[in-house]
Amino acid sequence: MLTTVPPLGSTPLPADTFAGVVALVTGGGTGIGKAIAIELGRLGAAVAIASRNPEHREAGVAAVKQAGGEAMAVPLDVRDPAAVATCFDQIEQSLGTVAILVNNAAGNFPALARELSPKGWRAITSIVLDGTFYCSTEFARRLIEARQGGSIVNIAATYAWTGGPGTAASAAAKAGVVNLTQSLAVEWAPWNIRVNAIAPGLFPHDDHVAAMRRARPQGYAAEADRIPAGRTGEVREIGWATALLCSPYMSYVTGHTLVVDGGNWLRRGLRMPKFVSVEDQIAQMTAEQA
């Protein structure tokens, strides 16, 4: 049943699936990234938690270790190719060659496109799209040189296909991530490097920023009746999906974007809800946050 979720600590794979494997999760200290790091660690991977924020890095390491896994913290600004190379060097020196890469680091904020500054545009696209490219190519170059296979999972979004009014920069960047996933999957398949993506739905977690919480004064539970599955997601479900995509059990799957959202992005009705302009939506959010 769509409404039934196995309990925390459950695993969809044998406990030693990633024994001896090194994984890097960008933005792995909070939210979905932390949940992914936990599940990879629970399945035996040594996990590198990369983030610009030292508190986030340490929180991710602590969470993986609490789940019984091995982890290390690595400073990283994914927008800087030199920093990306240094990050991989540090991980190799401490844990070994990275064989799983999860490009989770992201940035976003609601804004009308006509009011979004070039700096605001770049603040989002440089993390989401450029950062994914820099980390992926650094990962692939090292594995190809070592003649070793690996797996990449990029965190996309369903508005990569539908567009995102009010979040044009993020939607455009995520569309680029989906396209990049497909391009790199074909380029790197001969070297046994698989590239897939996950497009999550709504997954409430303790690390949601204050602005997102203020936008939902009744809490995230109130969102359940908006989703065909009748509930919001549990972050561990994204961790499980990532682990499955990276595992040998999915060795013939590459170039795919897996939507994990309870059917929400496909929802259509004979009568659509009343249209509310993006301007009015942002004005209402601003008023609620005041």
Backbone as JSON, one array per atom type, in Angstrom:
{
  "sequence": "MLTTVPPLGSTPLPADTFAGVVALVTGGGTGIGKAIAIELGRLGAAVAIASRNPEHREAGVAAVKQAGGEAMAVPLDVRDPAAVATCFDQIEQSLGTVAILVNNAAGNFPALARELSPKGWRAITSIVLDGTFYCSTEFARRLIEARQGGSIVNIAATYAWTGGPGTAASAAAKAGVVNLTQSLAVEWAPWNIRVNAIAPGLFPHDDHVAAMRRARPQGYAAEADRIPAGRTGEVREIGWATALLCSPYMSYVTGHTLVVDGGNWLRRGLRMPKFVSVEDQIAQMTAEQA",
  "N": [[0.83, -1.2, 0.0], [0.43, 2.28, -0.7], [0.34, 3.94, 1.5], [1.73, 2.77, 3.54], [4.68, 2.64, 5.37], [7.8, 1.19, 5.87], [9.41, 0.78, 9.08], [11.71, 3.14, 10.65], [15.12, 2.42, 10.28], [14.82, 0.12, 8.92], [15.91, -1.74, 6.02], [16.21, -1.83, 2.46], [17.88, -3.52, 1.21], [20.53, -6.03, 1.4], [22.51, -5.89, 4.41], [25.25, -5.52, 4.02], [25.59, -4.43, 1.54], [26.99, -2.19, 0.51], [29.5, -2.51, 1.55], [32.87, -1.64, 1.98], [32.71, 0.35, 0.1], [33.02, 3.73, -0.93], [31.22, 6.68, -0.43], [30.1, 9.88, -1.52], [28.21, 12.56, -0.42], [26.85, 15.47, -1.35], [25.85, 18.41, 0.36], [25.09, 16.88, 2.48], [24.48, 17.11, 5.16], [22.03, 17.91, 6.1], [18.43, 17.58, 6.01], [17.08, 15.97, 3.14], [19.53, 15.16, 2.02], [20.98, 14.34, 4.28], [19.41, 12.19, 5.1], [19.8, 10.44, 2.97], [22.56, 9.97, 3.23], [22.58, 8.64, 5.69], [21.21, 6.22, 5.09], [22.88, 5.06, 3.16], [25.17, 4.73, 4.71], [24.16, 2.98, 6.63], [23.99, 0.72, 5.15], [26.56, -0.06, 4.85], [28.4, 1.62, 3.5], [31.21, 3.86, 3.52], [30.85, 7.13, 4.31], [31.23, 10.35, 2.98], [30.52, 13.51, 4.09], [29.69, 16.41, 2.62], [29.78, 19.93, 2.71], [29.3, 23.51, 2.84], [28.86, 24.51, 5.31], [30.08, 24.15, 8.54], [28.7, 23.22, 10.81], [26.56, 21.84, 9.7], [27.94, 19.8, 8.38], [29.04, 18.35, 10.54], [26.7, 17.54, 11.79], [25.67, 15.77, 9.9], [27.65, 13.77, 9.86], [27.45, 12.84, 12.51], [24.85, 11.77, 12.44], [25.06, 9.66, 10.61], [26.91, 8.02, 11.92], [25.46, 7.44, 14.22], [23.6, 5.74, 13.14], [25.12, 3.55, 12.79], [27.05, 3.63, 10.84], [30.07, 4.57, 8.98], [31.67, 7.71, 8.76], [32.86, 10.86, 7.43], [33.67, 14.37, 7.6], [33.75, 16.89, 5.11], [34.82, 19.95, 3.89], [33.18, 21.89, 1.38], [32.51, 23.86, -1.43], [30.46, 23.62, -3.95], [30.39, 25.18, -6.19], [32.9, 25.82, -6.96], [35.34, 24.63, -8.93], [38.02, 23.97, -8.27], [37.86, 23.6, -5.52], [36.23, 21.4, -5.49], [37.91, 19.41, -6.58], [39.86, 19.34, -4.56], [38.31, 18.42, -2.45], [37.7, 15.77, -3.28], [40.31, 14.77, -3.24], [40.88, 14.84, -0.48], [39.03, 13.01, 0.51], [39.84, 10.65, -0.75], [42.35, 10.3, 0.43], [41.65, 9.74, 3.04], [39.53, 7.81, 3.08], [39.42, 6.41, 0.66], [38.89, 5.72, -2.88], [36.18, 7.46, -4.3], [33.16, 5.93, -5.03], [30.47, 6.19, -5.17], [28.44, 8.9, -5.89], [26.41, 11.44, -4.74], [24.66, 14.03, -5.87], [23.4, 16.4, -4.21], [23.42, 18.96, -3.15], [21.9, 22.15, -3.13], [20.05, 25.16, -3.97], [17.51, 27.6, -3.45], [14.86, 29.99, -3.77], [11.72, 31.68, -3.5], [10.73, 33.87, -6.11], [9.7, 36.47, -8.31], [10.27, 36.18, -11.75], [10.88, 38.45, -13.29], [11.87, 40.13, -11.41], [14.09, 38.97, -10.43], [17.46, 39.18, -9.8], [20.57, 39.18, -11.71], [22.58, 38.22, -10.0], [21.05, 36.8, -8.13], [19.96, 34.84, -9.8], [22.31, 33.44, -10.58], [23.15, 32.58, -8.09], [21.54, 30.43, -7.57], [21.57, 28.74, -9.9], [24.3, 28.21, -10.17], [24.92, 26.56, -8.06], [23.07, 24.39, -8.27], [23.13, 23.44, -11.01], [25.75, 23.96, -12.19], [27.37, 23.06, -10.07], [26.62, 20.36, -9.9], [27.59, 19.45, -12.35], [30.4, 19.97, -12.09], [31.11, 18.32, -9.89], [30.35, 15.81, -10.86], [31.94, 15.42, -13.18], [34.51, 15.49, -12.1], [34.42, 13.25, -10.47], [33.99, 11.24, -12.43], [36.3, 11.44, -14.07], [38.32, 10.55, -12.34], [37.5, 7.92, -11.74], [37.52, 6.74, -14.28], [40.22, 6.93, -14.92], [41.21, 5.23, -12.97], [40.13, 2.93, -13.83], [37.72, 1.97, -12.8], [34.36, 1.26, -11.86], [31.28, 3.08, -11.1], [28.63, 4.97, -9.46], [26.28, 7.56, -9.94], [23.9, 9.64, -8.4], [21.69, 12.13, -9.03], [19.93, 14.8, -7.51], [16.94, 15.81, -8.58], [13.98, 17.53, -9.66], [10.4, 17.61, -9.92], [9.4, 19.8, -11.27], [11.19, 20.21, -13.23], [10.19, 19.25, -15.58], [7.69, 20.46, -15.81], [8.02, 23.17, -15.45], [8.5, 25.98, -13.23], [6.78, 28.33, -12.04], [7.55, 31.26, -10.31], [9.74, 30.12, -9.25], [11.78, 30.18, -11.19], [14.56, 30.05, -11.72], [15.52, 27.84, -10.26], [13.91, 25.8, -11.35], [14.7, 25.82, -14.05], [17.39, 25.14, -13.73], [17.18, 22.59, -12.56], [15.95, 21.27, -14.67], [18.08, 21.27, -16.39], [19.73, 19.55, -14.93], [18.35, 17.1, -15.14], [18.57, 16.68, -17.93], [21.37, 16.63, -18.12], [21.88, 14.33, -16.65], [20.93, 12.36, -18.42], [22.63, 12.76, -20.63], [25.24, 12.28, -19.61], [24.95, 9.68, -18.76], [24.99, 8.16, -21.09], [27.49, 8.85, -22.18], [29.25, 7.82, -20.25], [28.65, 5.18, -19.82], [30.22, 3.13, -21.12], [32.38, 2.98, -19.41], [31.38, 1.82, -17.19], [30.06, 3.51, -15.45], [27.29, 4.59, -13.92], [24.53, 6.85, -14.25], [21.97, 8.37, -12.69], [18.86, 9.9, -11.61], [16.82, 11.39, -9.02], [13.6, 12.62, -8.46], [12.18, 14.23, -5.99], [9.1, 14.4, -4.11], [7.11, 16.06, -1.7], [8.8, 16.12, 1.25], [8.76, 16.41, 4.41], [10.99, 17.61, 6.96], [13.2, 17.97, 9.81], [15.03, 19.95, 9.25], [14.0, 21.86, 7.58], [13.85, 25.14, 6.34], [13.07, 28.16, 8.18], [11.36, 29.91, 6.8], [9.94, 28.22, 5.06], [8.5, 26.75, 6.87], [6.92, 28.71, 8.06], [5.28, 29.3, 5.96], [3.49, 27.3, 6.07], [1.42, 27.29, 8.28], [-0.27, 25.46, 9.53], [1.17, 23.2, 9.62], [2.96, 20.44, 8.06], [1.41, 18.18, 7.85], [-1.05, 18.93, 6.97], [-0.83, 18.95, 4.28], [-1.37, 16.48, 3.3], [-3.87, 15.8, 2.14], [-3.65, 16.85, -0.34], [-2.21, 15.22, -1.91], [-2.1, 12.38, -3.99], [-1.36, 9.88, -2.83], [-2.11, 10.22, -0.24], [-0.55, 11.14, 1.84], [2.4, 12.83, 3.06], [5.91, 12.44, 2.2], [8.35, 10.27, 3.81], [11.59, 11.03, 4.84], [13.46, 8.97, 4.84], [12.63, 7.34, 2.81], [13.56, 8.48, 0.46], [16.23, 8.05, 0.91], [16.3, 5.24, 0.76], [15.5, 4.87, -1.92], [17.64, 6.04, -3.26], [19.74, 4.39, -2.44], [18.95, 1.97, -3.63], [19.1, 2.64, -6.38], [21.83, 3.0, -6.61], [22.83, 0.52, -6.16], [24.13, -2.82, -6.94], [21.96, -4.27, -7.8], [20.55, -2.72, -9.49], [22.04, -2.51, -11.78], [21.66, -2.31, -14.51], [20.34, -0.05, -15.0], [20.36, 3.17, -16.11], [20.6, 6.69, -16.77], [18.07, 7.37, -15.99], [15.34, 9.11, -14.47], [13.9, 8.95, -11.45], [10.79, 9.41, -10.11], [9.63, 10.25, -6.94], [7.03, 10.72, -5.31], [4.46, 10.09, -4.45], [2.63, 10.13, -6.52], [1.96, 12.76, -7.03], [2.78, 14.78, -8.88], [1.58, 14.05, -11.2], [-1.05, 14.51, -10.92], [-4.25, 15.33, -12.04], [-7.35, 16.97, -12.75], [-10.89, 16.98, -13.59], [-11.95, 19.42, -13.08], [-9.99, 22.07, -12.51], [-8.29, 23.64, -9.72], [-9.1, 27.01, -8.67], [-7.34, 29.53, -10.4], [-4.5, 31.16, -9.15], [-2.48, 33.92, -9.34], [1.12, 34.02, -9.67], [2.24, 36.31, -8.58], [0.31, 37.02, -6.65], [0.45, 34.78, -4.99], [3.09, 34.9, -3.96], [2.93, 37.34, -2.65], [1.1, 36.69, -0.65], [2.56, 34.75, 0.76], [4.66, 36.36, 1.68], [3.27, 38.07, 3.37], [2.38, 36.27, 5.31], [4.77, 35.55, 6.45], [5.62, 37.8, 7.65]],
  "CA": [[0.0, 0.0, 0.0], [1.18, 3.53, -0.75], [0.33, 4.63, 2.78], [2.49, 2.01, 4.53], [6.12, 2.88, 5.28], [8.56, 0.39, 6.83], [9.93, 1.62, 10.16], [13.07, 3.66, 10.62], [16.1, 1.37, 10.55], [14.64, -0.95, 7.93], [16.75, -1.59, 4.84], [15.66, -2.53, 1.3], [18.96, -4.31, 0.64], [21.37, -6.68, 2.42], [23.21, -4.92, 5.25], [26.62, -5.29, 3.58], [25.55, -4.12, 0.11], [28.01, -1.21, 0.15], [30.71, -2.72, 2.35], [34.07, -1.32, 1.24], [32.41, 1.38, -0.89], [33.06, 5.11, -0.43], [30.18, 7.52, -1.02], [30.13, 11.32, -1.25], [26.9, 13.19, -0.5], [26.95, 16.92, -1.21], [24.69, 18.85, 1.14], [24.67, 15.68, 3.21], [24.33, 17.35, 6.59], [20.67, 18.32, 6.46], [17.29, 17.18, 5.2], [17.12, 14.79, 2.27], [20.91, 14.71, 1.9], [21.35, 13.6, 5.49], [18.69, 10.91, 5.07], [20.5, 9.59, 2.0], [23.84, 9.57, 3.83], [22.29, 7.67, 6.74], [20.87, 4.91, 4.53], [24.08, 4.5, 2.55], [26.02, 4.29, 5.8], [23.54, 1.81, 7.26], [24.22, -0.43, 4.26], [27.98, -0.41, 4.83], [29.29, 2.57, 2.84], [31.9, 4.93, 4.25], [30.19, 8.28, 3.7], [31.8, 11.69, 3.14], [29.49, 14.53, 4.17], [30.28, 17.65, 2.11], [28.94, 21.11, 2.86], [30.02, 24.73, 3.2], [28.57, 24.83, 6.7], [30.69, 23.14, 9.42], [27.68, 22.62, 11.69], [25.83, 20.86, 8.89], [28.83, 18.65, 8.16], [29.14, 17.56, 11.77], [25.39, 16.92, 12.03], [25.57, 14.62, 9.01], [28.56, 12.72, 10.35], [26.87, 12.27, 13.73], [23.67, 10.98, 12.1], [25.52, 8.4, 9.99], [27.53, 7.19, 12.97], [24.39, 6.96, 15.1], [22.96, 4.62, 12.43], [26.07, 2.44, 12.73], [27.93, 3.74, 9.69], [31.33, 5.3, 9.05], [31.51, 8.97, 8.03], [33.81, 11.94, 7.63], [33.21, 15.67, 7.14], [34.63, 17.52, 4.12], [34.32, 21.26, 3.43], [33.04, 21.95, -0.07], [31.64, 24.76, -2.17], [30.35, 22.93, -5.24], [30.5, 26.16, -7.27], [34.31, 26.05, -7.2], [35.94, 23.37, -9.42], [39.24, 23.65, -7.52], [37.43, 23.07, -4.22], [35.72, 20.04, -5.75], [39.07, 18.53, -6.72], [40.46, 19.2, -3.23], [37.4, 17.57, -1.67], [37.94, 14.38, -3.68], [41.64, 14.41, -2.74], [40.79, 14.59, 0.96], [38.29, 11.77, 0.73], [40.7, 9.54, -1.18], [43.42, 10.12, 1.42], [41.1, 9.22, 4.31], [38.62, 6.69, 2.94], [39.63, 5.69, -0.58], [38.27, 6.28, -4.09], [34.73, 7.62, -4.24], [32.48, 5.11, -6.03], [29.08, 6.66, -5.24], [28.3, 10.35, -5.74], [25.04, 11.95, -4.69], [24.65, 15.48, -6.06], [22.21, 16.85, -3.51], [23.52, 20.38, -2.79], [20.95, 22.95, -3.91], [19.64, 26.45, -3.44], [16.26, 28.05, -4.07], [14.01, 30.92, -3.03], [10.67, 32.16, -4.39], [10.91, 35.22, -6.64], [9.19, 36.7, -9.65], [11.39, 36.15, -12.69], [11.25, 39.8, -13.75], [12.52, 40.83, -10.31], [15.25, 38.2, -10.02], [18.69, 39.79, -10.27], [21.57, 38.23, -12.23], [23.24, 37.58, -8.87], [20.12, 35.82, -7.58], [19.91, 33.73, -10.76], [23.54, 32.67, -10.48], [23.23, 31.96, -6.76], [20.83, 29.15, -7.63], [22.02, 27.87, -10.99], [25.7, 27.8, -10.0], [24.94, 25.42, -7.14], [22.27, 23.26, -8.73], [23.57, 22.88, -12.29], [27.21, 23.97, -12.31], [27.94, 22.19, -9.04], [26.38, 18.97, -10.3], [28.52, 19.16, -13.44], [31.77, 19.93, -11.58], [31.31, 17.13, -9.06], [30.2, 14.61, -11.68], [33.08, 15.24, -14.07], [35.66, 15.15, -11.26], [34.16, 11.86, -10.09], [34.17, 10.35, -13.58], [37.7, 11.43, -14.5], [39.11, 9.73, -11.42], [37.14, 6.51, -11.89], [37.98, 6.27, -15.59], [41.67, 6.75, -14.81], [41.45, 4.07, -12.12], [39.43, 1.8, -14.45], [36.78, 1.5, -11.77], [32.99, 1.71, -12.08], [30.66, 3.83, -10.02], [27.23, 5.36, -9.64], [25.89, 8.92, -9.57], [22.47, 9.97, -8.29], [21.43, 13.56, -8.95], [18.61, 15.15, -6.98], [16.25, 16.68, -9.52], [12.68, 18.0, -9.16], [9.39, 17.37, -10.95], [9.17, 20.97, -12.11], [12.11, 20.15, -14.37], [9.36, 18.97, -16.76], [6.5, 21.3, -15.87], [8.31, 24.56, -15.17], [8.23, 26.37, -11.85], [6.48, 29.75, -11.88], [7.96, 31.73, -8.99], [11.06, 29.52, -8.96], [12.27, 29.95, -12.55], [15.98, 29.68, -11.74], [15.66, 26.46, -9.79], [13.26, 24.9, -12.31], [15.57, 25.74, -15.22], [18.6, 24.41, -13.35], [16.82, 21.18, -12.39], [15.75, 20.72, -16.01], [19.43, 21.0, -16.85], [20.23, 18.37, -14.23], [17.73, 15.93, -15.76], [19.2, 16.52, -19.23], [22.75, 16.23, -17.88], [21.81, 12.93, -16.23], [20.78, 11.54, -19.63], [23.82, 12.9, -21.47], [26.39, 11.63, -18.98], [24.69, 8.24, -18.7], [25.42, 7.56, -22.35], [28.93, 9.05, -22.33], [30.07, 7.09, -19.29], [28.27, 3.77, -19.73], [31.31, 2.22, -21.47], [33.3, 2.86, -18.28], [30.63, 1.25, -16.07], [29.62, 4.57, -14.54], [25.86, 4.82, -14.13], [24.09, 8.19, -13.85], [20.52, 8.45, -12.56], [18.38, 11.03, -10.81], [15.58, 11.23, -8.27], [12.8, 13.83, -8.33], [11.36, 14.01, -4.8], [7.94, 15.22, -3.81], [7.2, 16.79, -0.43], [9.36, 15.3, 2.31], [9.05, 17.27, 5.57], [12.09, 17.17, 7.82], [13.51, 18.93, 10.87], [15.95, 20.98, 8.78], [13.34, 22.81, 6.7], [14.11, 26.52, 6.76], [11.96, 28.79, 8.89], [10.41, 30.5, 5.85], [9.07, 27.17, 4.55], [7.59, 26.37, 7.94], [5.94, 29.78, 8.24], [4.34, 29.23, 4.85], [2.53, 26.23, 6.38], [1.13, 27.46, 9.7], [-0.96, 24.29, 10.06], [2.09, 22.07, 9.59], [3.02, 19.69, 6.81], [0.37, 17.15, 7.8], [-2.18, 19.48, 6.24], [-0.6, 18.75, 2.85], [-1.67, 15.09, 2.93], [-5.04, 15.66, 1.26], [-3.32, 17.37, -1.66], [-1.34, 14.24, -2.55], [-2.87, 11.16, -4.27], [-1.03, 8.8, -1.9], [-2.76, 10.5, 1.04], [0.42, 11.49, 2.87], [3.69, 13.34, 2.61], [6.93, 11.41, 2.24], [9.31, 10.15, 4.91], [12.88, 11.24, 4.17], [14.2, 7.72, 4.66], [12.22, 6.75, 1.54], [14.51, 8.97, -0.54], [17.46, 7.31, 1.18], [16.14, 3.89, 0.22], [15.48, 4.95, -3.38], [19.01, 6.31, -3.69], [20.52, 3.17, -2.24], [18.57, 1.0, -4.66], [19.64, 3.06, -7.66], [23.29, 2.86, -6.6], [23.2, -0.86, -5.85], [24.32, -3.75, -8.07], [20.67, -4.79, -8.24], [20.07, -1.8, -10.53], [23.22, -2.29, -12.62], [21.3, -2.1, -15.92], [19.53, 1.17, -15.02], [21.15, 4.41, -16.19], [19.92, 7.75, -17.52], [16.66, 7.4, -15.57], [14.94, 9.98, -13.36], [12.86, 8.29, -10.67], [9.93, 10.33, -9.35], [9.19, 9.68, -5.67], [6.17, 11.81, -4.8], [3.1, 9.65, -4.18], [1.77, 10.41, -7.67], [1.44, 14.12, -6.96], [3.02, 15.63, -10.05], [0.72, 13.59, -12.29], [-2.46, 14.74, -10.57], [-5.06, 16.18, -12.89], [-8.77, 16.84, -12.44], [-11.81, 17.53, -14.58], [-12.05, 20.84, -12.75], [-8.78, 22.5, -11.82], [-8.53, 24.67, -8.7], [-9.08, 28.4, -9.13], [-5.99, 30.01, -10.67], [-4.0, 32.28, -8.37], [-1.24, 34.35, -9.99], [2.34, 33.89, -8.88], [2.38, 37.55, -7.81], [-0.56, 36.95, -5.47], [0.95, 33.74, -4.1], [4.27, 35.4, -3.26], [2.48, 38.38, -1.73], [0.49, 36.02, 0.5], [3.64, 34.15, 1.53], [5.37, 37.43, 2.35], [2.42, 38.55, 4.46], [2.37, 35.24, 6.37], [6.08, 35.49, 7.08], [5.89, 39.09, 8.33]],
  "C": [[0.87, 1.25, 0.0], [1.3, 4.2, 0.61], [1.18, 3.93, 3.84], [3.99, 2.22, 4.31], [6.84, 1.99, 6.29], [9.2, 1.3, 7.88], [11.35, 2.08, 9.95], [14.04, 2.57, 11.03], [15.95, 0.18, 9.63], [15.55, -0.68, 6.73], [16.16, -2.38, 3.68], [16.66, -3.48, 0.66], [19.72, -5.03, 1.74], [22.26, -5.66, 3.13], [24.62, -4.61, 4.77], [26.69, -4.91, 2.1], [26.68, -3.19, -0.31], [29.27, -1.33, 1.01], [31.94, -2.46, 1.48], [33.9, -0.24, 0.19], [32.45, 2.75, -0.22], [32.03, 5.93, -1.18], [30.39, 8.97, -0.62], [28.73, 11.88, -1.44], [27.09, 14.69, -0.31], [25.68, 17.43, -0.53], [24.17, 17.73, 2.02], [24.47, 15.87, 4.69], [22.95, 17.71, 7.04], [19.66, 17.64, 5.54], [17.44, 15.9, 4.42], [18.54, 14.25, 2.14], [21.36, 13.89, 3.09], [20.66, 12.24, 5.52], [19.35, 9.94, 4.11], [21.81, 9.07, 2.59], [23.63, 8.49, 4.89], [22.05, 6.28, 6.15], [22.05, 4.27, 3.82], [25.03, 3.97, 3.62], [25.47, 3.05, 6.48], [23.79, 0.55, 6.46], [25.71, -0.69, 4.04], [28.92, 0.56, 4.18], [29.99, 3.46, 3.85], [31.48, 6.22, 3.56], [30.92, 9.58, 4.02], [30.66, 12.7, 3.06], [30.12, 15.85, 3.75], [29.28, 18.8, 2.2], [29.82, 22.31, 3.13], [29.92, 25.0, 4.69], [29.15, 23.76, 7.63], [29.69, 22.47, 10.36], [26.88, 21.56, 10.95], [26.68, 19.6, 8.66], [28.86, 17.75, 9.38], [27.81, 16.87, 12.09], [25.21, 15.69, 11.15], [26.43, 13.47, 9.45], [27.96, 12.04, 11.58], [25.68, 11.37, 13.42], [24.06, 9.64, 11.48], [26.11, 7.47, 11.05], [26.47, 6.64, 13.93], [23.66, 5.77, 14.48], [23.9, 3.43, 12.27], [27.03, 2.5, 11.57], [29.2, 4.51, 9.98], [31.18, 6.58, 8.22], [32.64, 9.92, 8.35], [33.22, 13.22, 7.07], [34.24, 16.28, 6.2], [34.04, 18.88, 3.74], [34.25, 21.3, 1.92], [32.07, 23.03, -0.49], [31.58, 24.22, -3.58], [30.48, 23.87, -6.43], [31.95, 26.36, -7.71], [34.98, 24.75, -7.65], [37.21, 22.99, -8.66], [38.91, 23.06, -6.16], [36.89, 21.66, -4.37], [36.87, 19.05, -5.84], [39.74, 18.29, -5.36], [39.62, 18.29, -2.34], [37.62, 16.09, -2.0], [39.31, 13.9, -3.19], [41.58, 14.02, -1.27], [40.08, 13.28, 1.26], [39.15, 10.56, 0.37], [41.79, 9.25, -0.16], [42.91, 9.46, 2.69], [40.3, 7.93, 4.15], [38.9, 5.81, 1.71], [38.88, 6.35, -1.73], [36.75, 6.33, -3.95], [34.09, 6.83, -5.37], [31.0, 5.43, -6.15], [29.09, 8.17, -5.0], [26.83, 10.71, -5.75], [25.11, 13.48, -4.75], [23.34, 16.04, -5.49], [22.24, 18.34, -3.19], [22.64, 21.22, -3.71], [20.71, 24.29, -3.25], [18.38, 26.88, -4.15], [15.6, 29.09, -3.17], [12.95, 31.43, -4.0], [10.92, 33.59, -4.83], [10.25, 35.31, -8.01], [10.37, 36.81, -10.61], [11.83, 37.55, -13.1], [11.96, 40.6, -12.66], [13.78, 40.11, -9.83], [16.51, 38.8, -10.62], [19.62, 38.75, -10.88], [22.3, 37.51, -11.09], [22.36, 36.51, -8.25], [20.01, 34.6, -8.48], [21.12, 32.83, -10.61], [23.67, 31.97, -9.13], [22.58, 30.58, -6.76], [21.43, 28.23, -8.69], [23.46, 27.4, -10.81], [25.83, 26.63, -9.03], [24.28, 24.2, -7.78], [22.84, 22.63, -10.0], [25.09, 22.83, -12.42], [27.85, 23.01, -11.31], [27.77, 20.72, -9.36], [27.36, 18.56, -11.39], [29.96, 19.03, -12.92], [32.04, 18.66, -10.77], [31.26, 15.86, -9.91], [31.42, 14.37, -12.55], [34.35, 14.91, -13.28], [35.59, 13.68, -10.85], [34.51, 10.92, -11.24], [35.62, 10.29, -14.03], [38.55, 10.5, -13.64], [38.78, 8.24, -11.59], [37.62, 5.95, -13.23], [39.48, 6.03, -15.56], [42.01, 5.5, -14.0], [40.85, 2.79, -12.7], [38.49, 1.12, -13.45], [35.39, 2.06, -12.08], [32.44, 2.47, -10.9], [29.25, 4.23, -10.37], [27.02, 6.79, -9.14], [24.38, 8.96, -9.44], [22.36, 11.48, -8.11], [20.05, 13.81, -8.38], [17.99, 16.21, -7.88], [14.96, 17.21, -8.86], [11.66, 17.82, -10.28], [9.11, 18.6, -11.78], [10.27, 21.14, -13.16], [11.34, 19.93, -15.66], [8.2, 19.94, -16.91], [6.79, 22.79, -15.83], [7.93, 24.9, -13.75], [7.98, 27.85, -11.72], [6.77, 30.21, -10.44], [9.29, 31.16, -8.55], [11.75, 29.2, -10.29], [13.72, 29.48, -12.57], [16.18, 28.24, -11.33], [15.07, 25.47, -10.8], [14.13, 24.72, -13.55], [16.83, 24.93, -14.92], [18.3, 22.92, -13.18], [16.53, 20.51, -13.73], [17.11, 20.4, -16.63], [20.02, 19.76, -16.21], [19.65, 17.09, -14.83], [18.38, 15.65, -17.12], [20.64, 16.05, -19.09], [22.83, 14.76, -17.46], [21.76, 12.02, -17.45], [22.04, 11.58, -20.49], [25.0, 12.11, -20.9], [26.2, 10.12, -18.89], [25.2, 7.53, -19.94], [26.94, 7.67, -22.51], [29.73, 8.07, -21.47], [29.68, 5.63, -19.12], [29.41, 2.83, -20.12], [32.34, 2.04, -20.35], [32.6, 2.35, -17.02], [30.33, 2.3, -15.0], [28.16, 4.86, -14.87], [25.47, 6.19, -13.57], [22.56, 8.21, -13.86], [20.14, 9.66, -11.72], [17.11, 10.63, -10.07], [14.9, 12.59, -8.19], [11.85, 13.64, -7.14], [10.11, 14.89, -4.79], [8.16, 15.96, -2.5], [7.63, 15.83, 0.68], [9.71, 16.2, 3.51], [10.19, 16.7, 6.4], [12.45, 18.29, 8.79], [14.36, 20.09, 10.39], [15.3, 21.96, 7.81], [13.55, 24.22, 7.24], [12.86, 27.15, 7.34], [10.91, 29.34, 7.93], [9.44, 29.45, 5.31], [8.07, 26.72, 5.61], [6.52, 27.44, 8.15], [4.9, 29.79, 7.13], [3.28, 28.16, 5.06], [2.2, 26.29, 7.86], [0.42, 26.28, 10.34], [-0.06, 23.05, 10.08], [2.0, 21.31, 8.28], [1.96, 18.61, 6.72], [-0.83, 17.62, 7.0], [-2.04, 19.29, 4.73], [-1.07, 17.38, 2.37], [-2.84, 14.98, 1.95], [-4.83, 16.3, -0.11], [-2.56, 16.35, -2.51], [-2.12, 12.95, -2.78], [-2.59, 10.03, -3.28], [-1.61, 9.04, -0.5], [-1.81, 10.86, 2.16], [1.62, 12.18, 2.23], [4.72, 12.22, 2.75], [7.73, 11.41, 3.53], [10.7, 10.2, 4.28], [13.66, 9.95, 3.98], [13.82, 7.03, 3.35], [13.11, 7.24, 0.39], [15.86, 8.28, -0.35], [17.41, 5.91, 0.6], [16.19, 3.91, -1.31], [16.88, 5.18, -3.93], [19.87, 5.07, -3.58], [20.21, 2.12, -3.3], [19.18, 1.36, -6.01], [21.15, 2.86, -7.74], [23.73, 1.4, -6.51], [23.44, -1.7, -7.09], [23.02, -4.31, -8.61], [20.04, -3.92, -9.33], [21.17, -1.54, -11.57], [22.9, -2.05, -14.09], [20.46, -0.83, -16.08], [20.45, 2.38, -15.05], [20.41, 5.4, -17.07], [18.48, 7.94, -17.12], [16.46, 8.41, -14.45], [13.73, 9.36, -12.69], [12.08, 9.32, -9.86], [9.42, 9.62, -8.1], [8.33, 10.74, -4.99], [4.73, 11.39, -4.55], [2.13, 9.96, -5.31], [1.36, 11.86, -7.82], [1.63, 14.92, -8.24], [2.17, 15.25, -11.24], [-0.75, 13.93, -12.06], [-3.13, 15.72, -11.53], [-6.53, 15.97, -12.5], [-9.62, 17.38, -13.57], [-12.02, 19.02, -14.35], [-10.82, 21.22, -11.94], [-9.13, 23.54, -10.76], [-8.48, 26.06, -9.31], [-7.64, 28.88, -9.29], [-5.67, 31.22, -9.79], [-2.65, 32.67, -8.96], [-0.05, 34.17, -9.06], [2.56, 35.13, -8.03], [1.56, 37.49, -6.53], [-0.07, 35.89, -4.48], [2.15, 34.23, -3.3], [3.89, 36.49, -2.27], [1.86, 37.78, -0.48], [1.55, 35.38, 1.38], [4.41, 35.21, 2.32], [4.59, 37.95, 3.55], [2.4, 37.56, 5.62], [3.67, 35.2, 7.12], [6.42, 36.75, 7.86], [5.63, 38.99, 9.83]]
}
